[in-house]
């Protein structure tokens, strides 16, 4: 094929697809370092406090979604999730997102009659996650971010990405933060209608390029309270949450933003760990108490704490100093843990320490005996060096007070880094990209 | 032996012993339902908040202590604990207690020259606990309470029991609460010198006679942060503790006192469980976080929560209603859990539910295969009925989401009830009672 022919070949489907109103996008996962827990308005998904997260690379964890407008005489909206059709009627949140997007498109069409009439056309939505369900990672954030970004693109909504993040928020609160790459704040806002409750980017994915993440997937079949239900139990019964909302989080949001802007890993680590601890503390202060961490989760905390202690002088947490600026000199933190509403640990750490931390994790939490190396370690499989400094292992073992866990205490390790925001993979129907076949059914089922 | 001879026989040793300045006492363990965690003055052991506990029966758990004044030319003070001599010089707290008691005796002698000069005489102290070290029960509370009560009696100190409790407090904060039976508050006080920081009885051991306690001793060899060190880490780093101190505990002290006076088990149970949760929450909000409960501790919480749910309508915690009076109607709570600085559960429950709760605990946490029945169940061995209602077991299993644990997840079960305060077992040297031989060495070593 000549270059000209190749170009014509590439252009032809795009031109042909122009008539097909379809968009395919991908969107990332995010893991909060200042945690969201509690709604002041459950219908609009307005939080009791602001939160801040790190967006993880779509190269390793992503949702992909195709949305298409079909002819008016087709049956109503349909949705497939990971190859299985889901009831849209059963999900009030999903219906709210679609209704919000259509309302905005309808207004745009009313203002500009030259726009194609898409708002009332039925939608076909097909979405997949590339990470295993067994990983215990919440897919609602990347999923609703992806749907929102795809609708935003399909309908050419006259909104900034921050404004569009409000649609994702209505679908799943923390989804709004996946509308941006890098470091992202969800500003809680003050308004009753939620118009000012949206995501803003604190720093892009290129700002702190050596920030890596390791997700330690903890084997645990048990489910505890779901986060939607759990956070409202905390709002209703915790007598400590109000202090967190009124005083602690506003201060930590300022401190964390400053730490990120200054690439101050010490302050970033202290705040991240303190806020993970406090999130689980208010879960425990809930009645009945909510537990998300298990003995393995806690052993990982002990390991990270002891590992950091090899390098830092003990100092009080950043909070103890109130609103003071981040310390001017490095205190030597190597890694920070954080836990969402489940037992899995997410470690944030500078790239230079990844190999050593992986080696220590692997020493104290050995892989399952029959584990496939590449599958278990993922991206880390090539970087992983099994040799760890015996002196460090001995020093840590003395501090943490536990022997290595049995093989298989972790299910897998996902190695990733800070990543970018949602991507448009195709405008119009591109067969190699679209999740929907030409007939409007999932390509995987065609 | 005639009655007269018997009386003479009994009187003779007492008369002979009068010349020997010696006292033997026993004192109980207490388990807090509103927790003490944090000192505002570490030297004087002044707490950051008031606390409230239940005194457990000395029939099952007790410290016993003999104190004796010996001749001035004997070597200085000596102490034996569980048969082993301990260094008094090494324990600043112990020295403080002895110094306080001597200062008070010295003042009494100065005011009344007729009193024998005991204050400057060397002391022999011998103390034993009747509960196994492996039970993981803090012996410092009963131990310092017993020493205090014995010195108070030996020196005939002109103090009320509340005032005397200040001596125990200086030895070990929560020890002051073991100076009374029944339900006991440690009023934090306001004064810098600690004169108003002491124990007061909220209700006697006869006030709520059907209150029982089950101590589920959880197998766990690991030690975490000691409580003396841990609580000051919380004071220094937790950003939630101030809310607990300033607002939550003062309210709960009032509510708990009212619940006890009204024998309102529902409110007692809700407050007990909520305050245990919150104590562990502020431990988790500490930096680095402190964990005392493990997966078995949490499974017991799930079991108790699910068991109560079989009988109550879900209601918000007592705290949610602010300062309202206890509910007038029973909400049906059957048992309340509380955890001190360790993984062991203490359950408070009305006597009528003990057998069923024991059966359920035994179902989900079976004894070690080789356990000696009497040793494992203690007092409960005779009351224990292995048959449990299969419908209840099924209902609980569905809720708690875990199968019965492996045999031996619990080390033993201590069954006891609310008990009385310290007892004087002998004034003067009574050979059958004293822990010291006539020569001033431990009787067990003589």
mmCIF file of N, CA and C in Angstrom, chain B residues 108-200:
data_model
loop_
_atom_site.group_PDB
_atom_site.id
_atom_site.type_symbol
_atom_site.label_atom_id
_atom_site.label_comp_id
_atom_site.label_asym_id
_atom_site.label_seq_id
_atom_site.Cartn_x
_atom_site.Cartn_y
_atom_site.Cartn_z
ATOM 1 N N UNK B 108 0.291 12.831 109.197
ATOM 2 C CA UNK B 108 -0.615 12.329 110.236
ATOM 3 C C UNK B 108 0.138 12.128 111.544
ATOM 4 N N UNK B 109 1.352 11.589 111.436
ATOM 5 C CA UNK B 109 2.156 11.372 112.648
ATOM 6 C C UNK B 109 2.540 12.700 113.299
ATOM 7 N N UNK B 110 2.818 13.682 112.477
ATOM 8 C CA UNK B 110 3.181 15.001 113.006
ATOM 9 C C UNK B 110 1.997 15.616 113.758
ATOM 10 N N UNK B 111 0.790 15.372 113.225
ATOM 11 C CA UNK B 111 -0.406 15.948 113.848
ATOM 12 C C UNK B 111 -0.808 15.177 115.104
ATOM 13 N N UNK B 112 -0.423 13.921 115.195
ATOM 14 C CA UNK B 112 -0.828 13.082 116.330
ATOM 15 C C UNK B 112 0.356 12.244 116.785
ATOM 16 N N UNK B 113 1.123 12.767 117.760
ATOM 17 C CA UNK B 113 2.350 12.075 118.201
ATOM 18 C C UNK B 113 2.077 10.713 118.810
ATOM 19 N N UNK B 114 0.806 10.421 119.115
ATOM 20 C CA UNK B 114 0.490 9.101 119.668
ATOM 21 C C UNK B 114 0.582 8.001 118.610
ATOM 22 N N UNK B 115 0.545 8.367 117.347
ATOM 23 C CA UNK B 115 0.603 7.359 116.281
ATOM 24 C C UNK B 115 1.979 6.716 116.239
ATOM 25 N N UNK B 116 2.032 5.397 115.980
ATOM 26 C CA UNK B 116 3.354 4.774 115.818
ATOM 27 C C UNK B 116 4.092 5.372 114.616
ATOM 28 N N UNK B 117 5.386 5.489 114.750
ATOM 29 C CA UNK B 117 6.196 6.090 113.680
ATOM 30 C C UNK B 117 6.470 5.048 112.596
ATOM 31 N N UNK B 118 5.602 5.018 111.609
ATOM 32 C CA UNK B 118 5.725 4.027 110.533
ATOM 33 C C UNK B 118 6.289 4.626 109.245
ATOM 34 N N UNK B 119 6.113 5.926 109.072
ATOM 35 C CA UNK B 119 6.365 6.527 107.750
ATOM 36 C C UNK B 119 7.778 6.261 107.248
ATOM 37 N N UNK B 120 8.756 6.222 108.169
ATOM 38 C CA UNK B 120 10.145 6.092 107.700
ATOM 39 C C UNK B 120 10.618 4.646 107.683
ATOM 40 N N UNK B 121 9.776 3.729 108.131
ATOM 41 C CA UNK B 121 10.219 2.327 108.167
ATOM 42 C C UNK B 121 10.242 1.730 106.763
ATOM 43 N N UNK B 122 11.225 0.883 106.475
ATOM 44 C CA UNK B 122 11.256 0.206 105.173
ATOM 45 C C UNK B 122 10.018 -0.686 105.006
ATOM 46 N N UNK B 123 9.615 -0.839 103.768
ATOM 47 C CA UNK B 123 8.429 -1.647 103.454
ATOM 48 C C UNK B 123 8.828 -2.934 102.746
ATOM 49 N N UNK B 124 8.052 -3.979 103.033
ATOM 50 C CA UNK B 124 8.134 -5.219 102.259
ATOM 51 C C UNK B 124 6.783 -5.361 101.557
ATOM 52 N N UNK B 125 6.831 -5.548 100.265
ATOM 53 C CA UNK B 125 5.599 -5.607 99.468
ATOM 54 C C UNK B 125 5.638 -6.884 98.647
ATOM 55 N N UNK B 126 4.575 -7.659 98.752
ATOM 56 C CA UNK B 126 4.503 -8.891 97.964
ATOM 57 C C UNK B 126 3.141 -8.941 97.292
ATOM 58 N N UNK B 127 3.116 -9.104 95.964
ATOM 59 C CA UNK B 127 1.853 -9.030 95.228
ATOM 60 C C UNK B 127 1.753 -10.155 94.213
ATOM 61 N N UNK B 128 0.579 -10.723 94.086
ATOM 62 C CA UNK B 128 0.355 -11.771 93.078
ATOM 63 C C UNK B 128 -0.969 -11.500 92.369
ATOM 64 N N UNK B 129 -1.035 -11.933 91.111
ATOM 65 C CA UNK B 129 -2.289 -11.901 90.356
ATOM 66 C C UNK B 129 -2.777 -13.330 90.193
ATOM 67 N N UNK B 130 -4.062 -13.539 90.261
ATOM 68 C CA UNK B 130 -4.566 -14.919 90.123
ATOM 69 C C UNK B 130 -4.923 -15.255 88.683
ATOM 70 N N UNK B 131 -4.688 -14.304 87.770
ATOM 71 C CA UNK B 131 -5.060 -14.603 86.379
ATOM 72 C C UNK B 131 -3.787 -14.798 85.564
ATOM 73 N N UNK B 132 -3.869 -15.675 84.571
ATOM 74 C CA UNK B 132 -2.669 -16.014 83.817
ATOM 75 C C UNK B 132 -2.176 -14.826 83.014
ATOM 76 N N UNK B 133 -0.871 -14.682 82.952
ATOM 77 C CA UNK B 133 -0.270 -13.623 82.139
ATOM 78 C C UNK B 133 -0.751 -13.746 80.705
ATOM 79 N N UNK B 134 -0.930 -14.980 80.268
ATOM 80 C CA UNK B 134 -1.334 -15.214 78.882
ATOM 81 C C UNK B 134 -2.713 -14.659 78.584
ATOM 82 N N UNK B 135 -3.473 -14.305 79.610
ATOM 83 C CA UNK B 135 -4.804 -13.775 79.353
ATOM 84 C C UNK B 135 -4.753 -12.399 78.724
ATOM 85 N N UNK B 136 -3.593 -11.767 78.777
ATOM 86 C CA UNK B 136 -3.477 -10.460 78.145
ATOM 87 C C UNK B 136 -4.262 -9.386 78.857
ATOM 88 N N UNK B 137 -4.560 -9.604 80.120
ATOM 89 C CA UNK B 137 -5.288 -8.600 80.896
ATOM 90 C C UNK B 137 -4.290 -7.713 81.616
ATOM 91 N N UNK B 138 -4.540 -6.418 81.569
ATOM 92 C CA UNK B 138 -3.637 -5.487 82.234
ATOM 93 C C UNK B 138 -3.727 -5.727 83.735
ATOM 94 N N UNK B 139 -2.597 -6.057 84.352
ATOM 95 C CA UNK B 139 -2.596 -6.290 85.787
ATOM 96 C C UNK B 139 -2.231 -5.022 86.538
ATOM 97 N N UNK B 140 -1.846 -3.969 85.818
ATOM 98 C CA UNK B 140 -1.395 -2.773 86.519
ATOM 99 C C UNK B 140 -2.552 -2.111 87.269
ATOM 100 N N UNK B 141 -3.761 -2.197 86.736
ATOM 101 C CA UNK B 141 -4.895 -1.542 87.409
ATOM 102 C C UNK B 141 -5.177 -2.211 88.751
ATOM 103 N N UNK B 142 -5.368 -3.531 88.737
ATOM 104 C CA UNK B 142 -5.654 -4.206 90.007
ATOM 105 C C UNK B 142 -4.447 -4.158 90.919
ATOM 106 N N UNK B 143 -3.255 -4.226 90.371
ATOM 107 C CA UNK B 143 -2.043 -4.233 91.178
ATOM 108 C C UNK B 143 -1.825 -2.925 91.933
ATOM 109 N N UNK B 144 -1.915 -1.804 91.232
ATOM 110 C CA UNK B 144 -1.710 -0.520 91.900
ATOM 111 C C UNK B 144 -2.883 -0.173 92.815
ATOM 112 N N UNK B 145 -4.085 -0.603 92.442
ATOM 113 C CA UNK B 145 -5.221 -0.387 93.343
ATOM 114 C C UNK B 145 -5.006 -1.148 94.644
ATOM 115 N N UNK B 146 -4.497 -2.358 94.517
ATOM 116 C CA UNK B 146 -4.300 -3.194 95.699
ATOM 117 C C UNK B 146 -3.209 -2.612 96.592
ATOM 118 N N UNK B 147 -2.117 -2.186 95.987
ATOM 119 C CA UNK B 147 -1.035 -1.568 96.757
ATOM 120 C C UNK B 147 -1.539 -0.317 97.476
ATOM 121 N N UNK B 148 -2.277 0.510 96.756
ATOM 122 C CA UNK B 148 -2.805 1.746 97.334
ATOM 123 C C UNK B 148 -3.722 1.443 98.516
ATOM 124 N N UNK B 149 -4.611 0.492 98.304
ATOM 125 C CA UNK B 149 -5.570 0.188 99.367
ATOM 126 C C UNK B 149 -4.859 -0.408 100.584
ATOM 127 N N UNK B 150 -3.835 -1.189 100.331
ATOM 128 C CA UNK B 150 -3.075 -1.787 101.432
ATOM 129 C C UNK B 150 -2.304 -0.715 102.206
ATOM 130 N N UNK B 151 -1.683 0.225 101.509
ATOM 131 C CA UNK B 151 -0.950 1.308 102.177
ATOM 132 C C UNK B 151 -1.926 2.216 102.937
ATOM 133 N N UNK B 152 -3.055 2.507 102.306
ATOM 134 C CA UNK B 152 -4.094 3.333 102.914
ATOM 135 C C UNK B 152 -4.528 2.720 104.245
ATOM 136 N N UNK B 153 -4.644 1.402 104.249
ATOM 137 C CA UNK B 153 -5.063 0.695 105.464
ATOM 138 C C UNK B 153 -3.921 0.606 106.473
ATOM 139 N N UNK B 154 -2.742 0.240 105.975
ATOM 140 C CA UNK B 154 -1.568 0.112 106.849
ATOM 141 C C UNK B 154 -1.282 1.417 107.590
ATOM 142 N N UNK B 155 -1.324 2.526 106.850
ATOM 143 C CA UNK B 155 -0.975 3.830 107.412
ATOM 144 C C UNK B 155 -2.185 4.542 108.023
ATOM 145 N N UNK B 156 -3.365 3.913 107.940
ATOM 146 C CA UNK B 156 -4.598 4.563 108.429
ATOM 147 C C UNK B 156 -4.683 6.003 107.905
ATOM 148 N N UNK B 157 -4.518 6.151 106.629
ATOM 149 C CA UNK B 157 -4.470 7.503 106.051
ATOM 150 C C UNK B 157 -5.823 8.191 106.205
ATOM 151 N N UNK B 158 -5.823 9.465 106.580
ATOM 152 C CA UNK B 158 -7.077 10.201 106.791
ATOM 153 C C UNK B 158 -7.673 10.659 105.464
ATOM 154 N N UNK B 159 -7.970 9.701 104.614
ATOM 155 C CA UNK B 159 -8.482 10.012 103.272
ATOM 156 C C UNK B 159 -9.737 9.187 103.012
ATOM 157 N N UNK B 160 -10.643 9.759 102.255
ATOM 158 C CA UNK B 160 -11.732 8.953 101.716
ATOM 159 C C UNK B 160 -11.147 8.009 100.656
ATOM 160 N N UNK B 161 -11.933 7.017 100.269
ATOM 161 C CA UNK B 161 -11.439 6.102 99.230
ATOM 162 C C UNK B 161 -11.202 6.862 97.932
ATOM 163 N N UNK B 162 -12.078 7.812 97.612
ATOM 164 C CA UNK B 162 -11.855 8.640 96.415
ATOM 165 C C UNK B 162 -10.526 9.363 96.492
ATOM 166 N N UNK B 163 -10.278 9.961 97.649
ATOM 167 C CA UNK B 163 -9.006 10.686 97.798
ATOM 168 C C UNK B 163 -7.826 9.731 97.693
ATOM 169 N N UNK B 164 -7.970 8.555 98.287
ATOM 170 C CA UNK B 164 -6.888 7.568 98.210
ATOM 171 C C UNK B 164 -6.652 7.115 96.777
ATOM 172 N N UNK B 165 -7.702 7.163 95.958
ATOM 173 C CA UNK B 165 -7.555 6.691 94.576
ATOM 174 C C UNK B 165 -6.534 7.519 93.803
ATOM 175 N N UNK B 166 -6.243 8.727 94.303
ATOM 176 C CA UNK B 166 -5.224 9.546 93.632
ATOM 177 C C UNK B 166 -3.850 8.881 93.686
ATOM 178 N N UNK B 167 -3.589 8.139 94.768
ATOM 179 C CA UNK B 167 -2.300 7.431 94.859
ATOM 180 C C UNK B 167 -2.211 6.348 93.782
ATOM 181 N N UNK B 168 -3.300 5.608 93.645
ATOM 182 C CA UNK B 168 -3.307 4.566 92.621
ATOM 183 C C UNK B 168 -3.145 5.185 91.235
ATOM 184 N N UNK B 169 -3.788 6.336 91.037
ATOM 185 C CA UNK B 169 -3.726 7.026 89.743
ATOM 186 C C UNK B 169 -2.289 7.346 89.359
ATOM 187 N N UNK B 170 -1.515 7.792 90.344
ATOM 188 C CA UNK B 170 -0.119 8.134 90.063
ATOM 189 C C UNK B 170 0.660 6.884 89.644
ATOM 190 N N UNK B 171 0.231 5.719 90.152
ATOM 191 C CA UNK B 171 0.886 4.470 89.769
ATOM 192 C C UNK B 171 0.499 4.026 88.370
ATOM 193 N N UNK B 172 -0.777 4.046 88.083
ATOM 194 C CA UNK B 172 -1.288 3.655 86.767
ATOM 195 C C UNK B 172 -2.684 4.244 86.653
ATOM 196 N N UNK B 173 -2.871 5.132 85.695
ATOM 197 C CA UNK B 173 -4.102 5.922 85.626
ATOM 198 C C UNK B 173 -5.365 5.134 85.935
ATOM 199 N N UNK B 174 -5.618 4.079 85.154
ATOM 200 C CA UNK B 174 -6.889 3.387 85.291
ATOM 201 C C UNK B 174 -6.988 2.605 86.599
ATOM 202 N N UNK B 175 -5.882 2.478 87.335
ATOM 203 C CA UNK B 175 -5.905 1.787 88.629
ATOM 204 C C UNK B 175 -6.820 2.495 89.613
ATOM 205 N N UNK B 176 -6.952 3.816 89.475
ATOM 206 C CA UNK B 176 -7.783 4.542 90.449
ATOM 207 C C UNK B 176 -9.220 4.031 90.438
ATOM 208 N N UNK B 177 -9.668 3.554 89.271
ATOM 209 C CA UNK B 177 -11.052 3.092 89.173
ATOM 210 C C UNK B 177 -11.264 1.747 89.890
ATOM 211 N N UNK B 178 -10.184 1.017 90.156
ATOM 212 C CA UNK B 178 -10.317 -0.269 90.860
ATOM 213 C C UNK B 178 -10.425 -0.094 92.367
ATOM 214 N N UNK B 179 -10.481 1.167 92.835
ATOM 215 C CA UNK B 179 -10.650 1.393 94.285
ATOM 216 C C UNK B 179 -12.101 1.225 94.719
ATOM 217 N N UNK B 180 -13.002 1.123 93.744
ATOM 218 C CA UNK B 180 -14.423 0.946 94.056
ATOM 219 C C UNK B 180 -14.964 -0.273 93.322
ATOM 220 N N UNK B 181 -16.006 -0.856 93.893
ATOM 221 C CA UNK B 181 -16.763 -1.872 93.177
ATOM 222 C C UNK B 181 -17.832 -1.218 92.313
ATOM 223 N N UNK B 182 -18.520 -2.034 91.551
ATOM 224 C CA UNK B 182 -19.650 -1.550 90.775
ATOM 225 C C UNK B 182 -19.241 -0.761 89.552
ATOM 226 N N UNK B 183 -19.822 0.430 89.413
ATOM 227 C CA UNK B 183 -19.628 1.279 88.243
ATOM 228 C C UNK B 183 -18.907 2.534 88.713
ATOM 229 N N UNK B 184 -17.793 2.839 88.093
ATOM 230 C CA UNK B 184 -16.880 3.823 88.675
ATOM 231 C C UNK B 184 -16.433 4.834 87.629
ATOM 232 N N UNK B 185 -16.552 6.101 87.975
ATOM 233 C CA UNK B 185 -16.041 7.158 87.102
ATOM 234 C C UNK B 185 -14.693 7.634 87.606
ATOM 235 N N UNK B 186 -13.797 7.907 86.688
ATOM 236 C CA UNK B 186 -12.578 8.642 87.007
ATOM 237 C C UNK B 186 -12.813 10.060 86.510
ATOM 238 N N UNK B 187 -13.084 10.955 87.447
ATOM 239 C CA UNK B 187 -13.297 12.347 87.087
ATOM 240 C C UNK B 187 -11.956 12.971 86.759
ATOM 241 N N UNK B 188 -11.817 13.513 85.555
ATOM 242 C CA UNK B 188 -10.501 13.983 85.116
ATOM 243 C C UNK B 188 -9.959 15.111 85.989
ATOM 244 N N UNK B 189 -10.880 15.942 86.544
ATOM 245 C CA UNK B 189 -10.432 17.073 87.345
ATOM 246 C C UNK B 189 -9.894 18.207 86.498
ATOM 247 N N UNK B 190 -9.691 19.334 87.150
ATOM 248 C CA UNK B 190 -9.213 20.523 86.436
ATOM 249 C C UNK B 190 -7.887 21.036 86.986
ATOM 250 N N UNK B 191 -7.566 20.663 88.211
ATOM 251 C CA UNK B 191 -6.417 21.285 88.874
ATOM 252 C C UNK B 191 -5.086 20.769 88.336
ATOM 253 N N UNK B 192 -4.111 21.644 88.327
ATOM 254 C CA UNK B 192 -2.786 21.272 87.844
ATOM 255 C C UNK B 192 -2.109 20.260 88.758
ATOM 256 N N UNK B 193 -2.442 20.287 90.056
ATOM 257 C CA UNK B 193 -1.771 19.361 90.984
ATOM 258 C C UNK B 193 -2.484 18.014 91.070
ATOM 259 N N UNK B 194 -3.611 17.861 90.345
ATOM 260 C CA UNK B 194 -4.284 16.571 90.294
ATOM 261 C C UNK B 194 -5.141 16.257 91.505
ATOM 262 N N UNK B 195 -5.306 17.213 92.405
ATOM 263 C CA UNK B 195 -6.042 16.927 93.641
ATOM 264 C C UNK B 195 -7.489 16.545 93.376
ATOM 265 N N UNK B 196 -8.038 17.000 92.240
ATOM 266 C CA UNK B 196 -9.439 16.685 91.945
ATOM 267 C C UNK B 196 -9.567 15.634 90.843
ATOM 268 N N UNK B 197 -8.484 14.928 90.540
ATOM 269 C CA UNK B 197 -8.530 13.867 89.514
ATOM 270 C C UNK B 197 -8.556 12.524 90.228
ATOM 271 N N UNK B 198 -9.755 11.997 90.421
ATOM 272 C CA UNK B 198 -9.889 10.795 91.258
ATOM 273 C C UNK B 198 -11.147 10.002 90.889
ATOM 274 N N UNK B 199 -11.239 8.820 91.480
ATOM 275 C CA UNK B 199 -12.363 7.932 91.190
ATOM 276 C C UNK B 199 -13.547 8.234 92.105
ATOM 277 N N UNK B 200 -14.747 8.127 91.552
ATOM 278 C CA UNK B 200 -15.968 8.213 92.349
ATOM 279 C C UNK B 200 -16.889 7.075 91.916
#
